[in-house]
Amino acid sequence: MSDSHAHAHPPYQRHHFETYEQQKEATTFAMWLFLLTEIMFFGGLFTAYLIYRNWYYPAFVAASHQLDIILGGINTLLLITSSFTMAMGVWCAETRKKSGLVLSLVLTLILGIGFLGIKTVEYKEKFEKHHVPGHTFSVQSFIDPAHDEATLKAVKQGEPMPDPMPLDMARKTEMYFSLYFAMTGMHALHMVIGIGILGFLIVRAQQGAYTTGHVTMIENFGLYWHFVDIVWIFLFPLLYLISRH
Amino acid sequence: MSTDTIVKLPDQATARMPKVSYLNKEHGILSWLLTGDHKRIAMLYLISLTFFFFIGGAMAGLIRLELLTPQSDLMAMDTYNKVFTMHGVIMIFFFLVPSVPATLGNFLIPMMIGAKDLALPKINLLSWYLYMAGGALALYAMITGGVDTGWTFTTPLSTHYVNTNVITTGLAAFIAGFSSIFTGLNFIVTIHRMRAPGMTWFRLPLYVWSHYAASVLMVLGTPVVAIAIVLVALERTIGIGVFDPTKGGDPLLFQHLFWFYSHPAVYIMILPGMGVVSEVVSTFSRKRVFGYTAVAFSSVAIAIFGFFVWAHHMYIMGLSNYSALLFSLLTMLVAVPSAIKIFNWAFTLYKGSITFETPMLYAFGFMGLFTIGGLTGVFLGVSGTDIHLTETYFIVAHFHFVMVGGMLMAFLAGIHFWWPKMTGRMYPEKISQLAAVTTFIGFNFTFFPQFMLGMLGMPRRYASYPAEFQILNVFSTAGASVLGVGYLLPVLYLVWSLKYGAIAGNNPWQATGLEWQTQSPPLTENFEKLPIVDHDAYDYEWLERQNQIQASEVSSVR
Ligand SMILES: [Cu+2]
């Protein structure tokens, strides 16, 4: 204790902390707590999902088959890779490699934007097929699968032709898409916020702010980014892979 | 009533306010608006909370005026719906939830644990700005047409059947929610990581324990109501159907999510108040709080049990008999830790040297009214009686006994108790005792008749009622005007005391907390040097020894 006080405080130590150690522990702890609130936030959505999936399982299966598993898969890969580049960034910050840090952050940013780009393509497709909940929503794909593009494509790839769904159950696909948009929308919102912060971090990293030994900012953002990835790791099987073989 | 007092003020003829304190270290409005100092942020909160309290109070006044007569004559029925909704929204989200934590908690937690500030000063300031943004939005919603769903935003009423400012008000609550998440998060981190050397967990004042428990609730509960509000907003705008029965959604799901937060929210509101009462009761009976560990853990127990009782708000909404049974049982369990507190305070008073300064009067008010509020809560927690009493004035009376009789009393106890520390000056004792008694009498006249009205079956949330209920309603309205005077008085004399109050000195109450061992008002860094803690909380013998050491030092200097 007395030893660390003999030296001057590092410039990035806030005055109300006794030691830099304390500052680092406090901010990291705060970040974990914040992620806990995020878990509760998404927890409400996951609860709703689990209830309705149990109630309307056939509708959820059929609606899930309307999603493009390839686009979803690519997005999953993008995010996992971005988690890797983010982890590289943290490592570069810790070992004080400025250009490595900037490069990792830029790569993470590009991968994140790529994810959002593909998500936009997927959303657009939902609009075209009238799968967006609200007054434009149509159950046509489910009561008349023989004339539905996505179903025909799947049949061509060897899946069995599904029976037309009774109207009552087909209507429940709107619930699936409600949850789909709420969950992926909230996730995308977190991505957008993350990308915004990334932009800021890149500028500051360029100025050398995080390669002086003060790495908590990068580490904590890394935690956030990984968390957003993990949410997607849950969303992908829950939304895309219901009863796929 | 005993006439002796523990107040120990410096000689007023020679006493001076400290030259440098957090209040005058920096000048100008910007030094306040951009401050990171937890004490200044606490003062910002205090001013803005008081503002919202009086807006919510004005709404309450309108409600009571309307209910003076059986007909709906002061305002149209729609207006009445909007008025009681705004009363609830403002009082709950913008007064009760942040009341003690954001003002007194902000000010005192770092001081009580021997820290220079909260762990995250910028987040602390951000939480105040979020609070103000939410508040401004709520006022905007109120001015541009209001909202009439009740503060509970119940679906499908809020999603399908009303065309008022549901989204704006919901957004206001959402933003205020994040303000409270950040406050709670900041407290937890601070209590874990910023304690002074020697300040172990079991040396913490019980005030800190109760804030810790409340913070856990804020951090875990608030995000759930946030997502519920988001889903309501999405349902109203783009038409997703999570709560929409016509699309297979279940409106009850909203209630589950809403009450998963809003039941713990009553503990967010009451726990910090209980912390205040622990400090005040100990100080004014000169005794260590009886059963310190039990009181500390009862706060944690309330926080844990509090998460498993939410469905007692839903007995009449088609809950299965088995869940009703289970939640009745769990609800009675949560009464146990609250009772532990009440009994331990009673034992603290037992054989103590009790004095009756204003904070103590308010604390007595708290104990009496909270006990009544808590016990009537058992009637409402048990599904059998609840089905008869819910949605009547019984529930209104119960809630106000706990929240106004309990929490607001505790808030006022705390404000008076720590006023000398916050401002360096004493409030005038005689008139404030009068205000405390006025509040107590006014409160009972306002809300006790409502228990009877509820038992007789008068439903809540109507502007008109059968003529036979009028006499009790007149009592209630008369009481409310007394209560209003009781709340206005402190504003007047507290502001007066800023200039003319007696100079308080470091420790006017001879209390043991770390916050009393430094100058009033404190320095920006709180302490001249890092305090080292070597004694338990409420150790009055330690304080005695400390005073003797100081006295001998002074005499040796002479
Ligand atoms: Cu409750």
PDB file of N, CA, C and O and ligand atoms in Angstrom, chain B residues 259 262-267 306 309-313 331 334 381 398-399, ligand 1:
ATOM      1  N   TRP B 259     -45.390  -7.184 -12.625  1.00  0.00           N
ATOM      2  CA  TRP B 259     -45.340  -7.335 -11.168  1.00  0.00           C
ATOM      3  C   TRP B 259     -44.057  -8.007 -10.716  1.00  0.00           C
ATOM      4  O   TRP B 259     -43.681  -7.899  -9.552  1.00  0.00           O
ATOM      5  N   SER B 262     -42.652  -4.840 -10.165  1.00  0.00           N
ATOM      6  CA  SER B 262     -43.354  -3.859  -9.346  1.00  0.00           C
ATOM      7  C   SER B 262     -43.650  -4.358  -7.955  1.00  0.00           C
ATOM      8  O   SER B 262     -43.879  -3.563  -7.064  1.00  0.00           O
ATOM      9  N   HIS B 263     -43.647  -5.691  -7.745  1.00  0.00           N
ATOM     10  CA  HIS B 263     -43.682  -6.067  -6.339  1.00  0.00           C
ATOM     11  C   HIS B 263     -42.339  -5.780  -5.673  1.00  0.00           C
ATOM     12  O   HIS B 263     -42.313  -5.073  -4.666  1.00  0.00           O
ATOM     13  N   PRO B 264     -41.211  -6.306  -6.194  1.00  0.00           N
ATOM     14  CA  PRO B 264     -39.935  -5.915  -5.581  1.00  0.00           C
ATOM     15  C   PRO B 264     -39.779  -4.406  -5.481  1.00  0.00           C
ATOM     16  O   PRO B 264     -39.118  -3.910  -4.577  1.00  0.00           O
ATOM     17  N   ALA B 265     -40.410  -3.663  -6.404  1.00  0.00           N
ATOM     18  CA  ALA B 265     -40.276  -2.206  -6.351  1.00  0.00           C
ATOM     19  C   ALA B 265     -40.780  -1.641  -5.034  1.00  0.00           C
ATOM     20  O   ALA B 265     -40.238  -0.655  -4.542  1.00  0.00           O
ATOM     21  N   VAL B 266     -41.802  -2.263  -4.421  1.00  0.00           N
ATOM     22  CA  VAL B 266     -42.237  -1.710  -3.135  1.00  0.00           C
ATOM     23  C   VAL B 266     -41.138  -1.909  -2.098  1.00  0.00           C
ATOM     24  O   VAL B 266     -40.994  -1.112  -1.175  1.00  0.00           O
ATOM     25  N   TYR B 267     -40.307  -2.932  -2.273  1.00  0.00           N
ATOM     26  CA  TYR B 267     -39.168  -3.087  -1.355  1.00  0.00           C
ATOM     27  C   TYR B 267     -38.040  -2.140  -1.726  1.00  0.00           C
ATOM     28  O   TYR B 267     -37.296  -1.707  -0.863  1.00  0.00           O
ATOM     29  N   GLY B 306     -38.707 -11.207  -1.913  1.00  0.00           N
ATOM     30  CA  GLY B 306     -39.464 -10.226  -2.674  1.00  0.00           C
ATOM     31  C   GLY B 306     -39.647 -10.610  -4.136  1.00  0.00           C
ATOM     32  O   GLY B 306     -40.596 -10.184  -4.784  1.00  0.00           O
ATOM     33  N   VAL B 309     -43.075 -13.387  -4.934  1.00  0.00           N
ATOM     34  CA  VAL B 309     -44.437 -13.191  -4.431  1.00  0.00           C
ATOM     35  C   VAL B 309     -45.298 -12.364  -5.385  1.00  0.00           C
ATOM     36  O   VAL B 309     -46.419 -12.027  -5.057  1.00  0.00           O
ATOM     37  N   TRP B 310     -44.765 -12.077  -6.576  1.00  0.00           N
ATOM     38  CA  TRP B 310     -45.428 -11.066  -7.405  1.00  0.00           C
ATOM     39  C   TRP B 310     -46.875 -11.397  -7.755  1.00  0.00           C
ATOM     40  O   TRP B 310     -47.688 -10.506  -7.917  1.00  0.00           O
ATOM     41  N   ALA B 311     -47.191 -12.702  -7.842  1.00  0.00           N
ATOM     42  CA  ALA B 311     -48.526 -13.036  -8.360  1.00  0.00           C
ATOM     43  C   ALA B 311     -49.634 -12.735  -7.372  1.00  0.00           C
ATOM     44  O   ALA B 311     -50.807 -12.903  -7.704  1.00  0.00           O
ATOM     45  N   HIS B 312     -49.297 -12.265  -6.148  1.00  0.00           N
ATOM     46  CA  HIS B 312     -50.397 -11.892  -5.241  1.00  0.00           C
ATOM     47  C   HIS B 312     -51.136 -10.656  -5.749  1.00  0.00           C
ATOM     48  O   HIS B 312     -52.153 -10.282  -5.177  1.00  0.00           O
ATOM     49  N   HIS B 313     -50.625 -10.036  -6.808  1.00  0.00           N
ATOM     50  CA  HIS B 313     -51.369  -8.931  -7.410  1.00  0.00           C
ATOM     51  C   HIS B 313     -52.360  -9.430  -8.454  1.00  0.00           C
ATOM     52  O   HIS B 313     -53.030  -8.646  -9.099  1.00  0.00           O
ATOM     53  N   THR B 331     -46.188 -15.109   0.168  1.00  0.00           N
ATOM     54  CA  THR B 331     -46.396 -13.728   0.584  1.00  0.00           C
ATOM     55  C   THR B 331     -46.363 -13.614   2.094  1.00  0.00           C
ATOM     56  O   THR B 331     -45.811 -12.660   2.652  1.00  0.00           O
ATOM     57  N   VAL B 334     -42.814 -13.443   3.395  1.00  0.00           N
ATOM     58  CA  VAL B 334     -42.055 -12.203   3.263  1.00  0.00           C
ATOM     59  C   VAL B 334     -42.392 -11.243   4.397  1.00  0.00           C
ATOM     60  O   VAL B 334     -41.656 -10.298   4.670  1.00  0.00           O
ATOM     61  N   GLY B 381     -52.538 -10.367   0.908  1.00  0.00           N
ATOM     62  CA  GLY B 381     -51.644 -11.396   0.384  1.00  0.00           C
ATOM     63  C   GLY B 381     -52.297 -12.758   0.357  1.00  0.00           C
ATOM     64  O   GLY B 381     -51.870 -13.652  -0.373  1.00  0.00           O
ATOM     65  N   HIS B 398     -54.042   0.453   2.275  1.00  0.00           N
ATOM     66  CA  HIS B 398     -52.878  -0.384   2.611  1.00  0.00           C
ATOM     67  C   HIS B 398     -51.613   0.161   1.971  1.00  0.00           C
ATOM     68  O   HIS B 398     -50.590   0.362   2.619  1.00  0.00           O
ATOM     69  N   PHE B 399     -51.711   0.416   0.669  1.00  0.00           N
ATOM     70  CA  PHE B 399     -50.540   0.865  -0.065  1.00  0.00           C
ATOM     71  C   PHE B 399     -50.032   2.204   0.465  1.00  0.00           C
ATOM     72  O   PHE B 399     -48.836   2.413   0.630  1.00  0.00           O
TER      73      PHE B 399
HETATM   74 CU    CU C   1     -46.850  -7.035  -4.039  1.00  0.00          CU
END
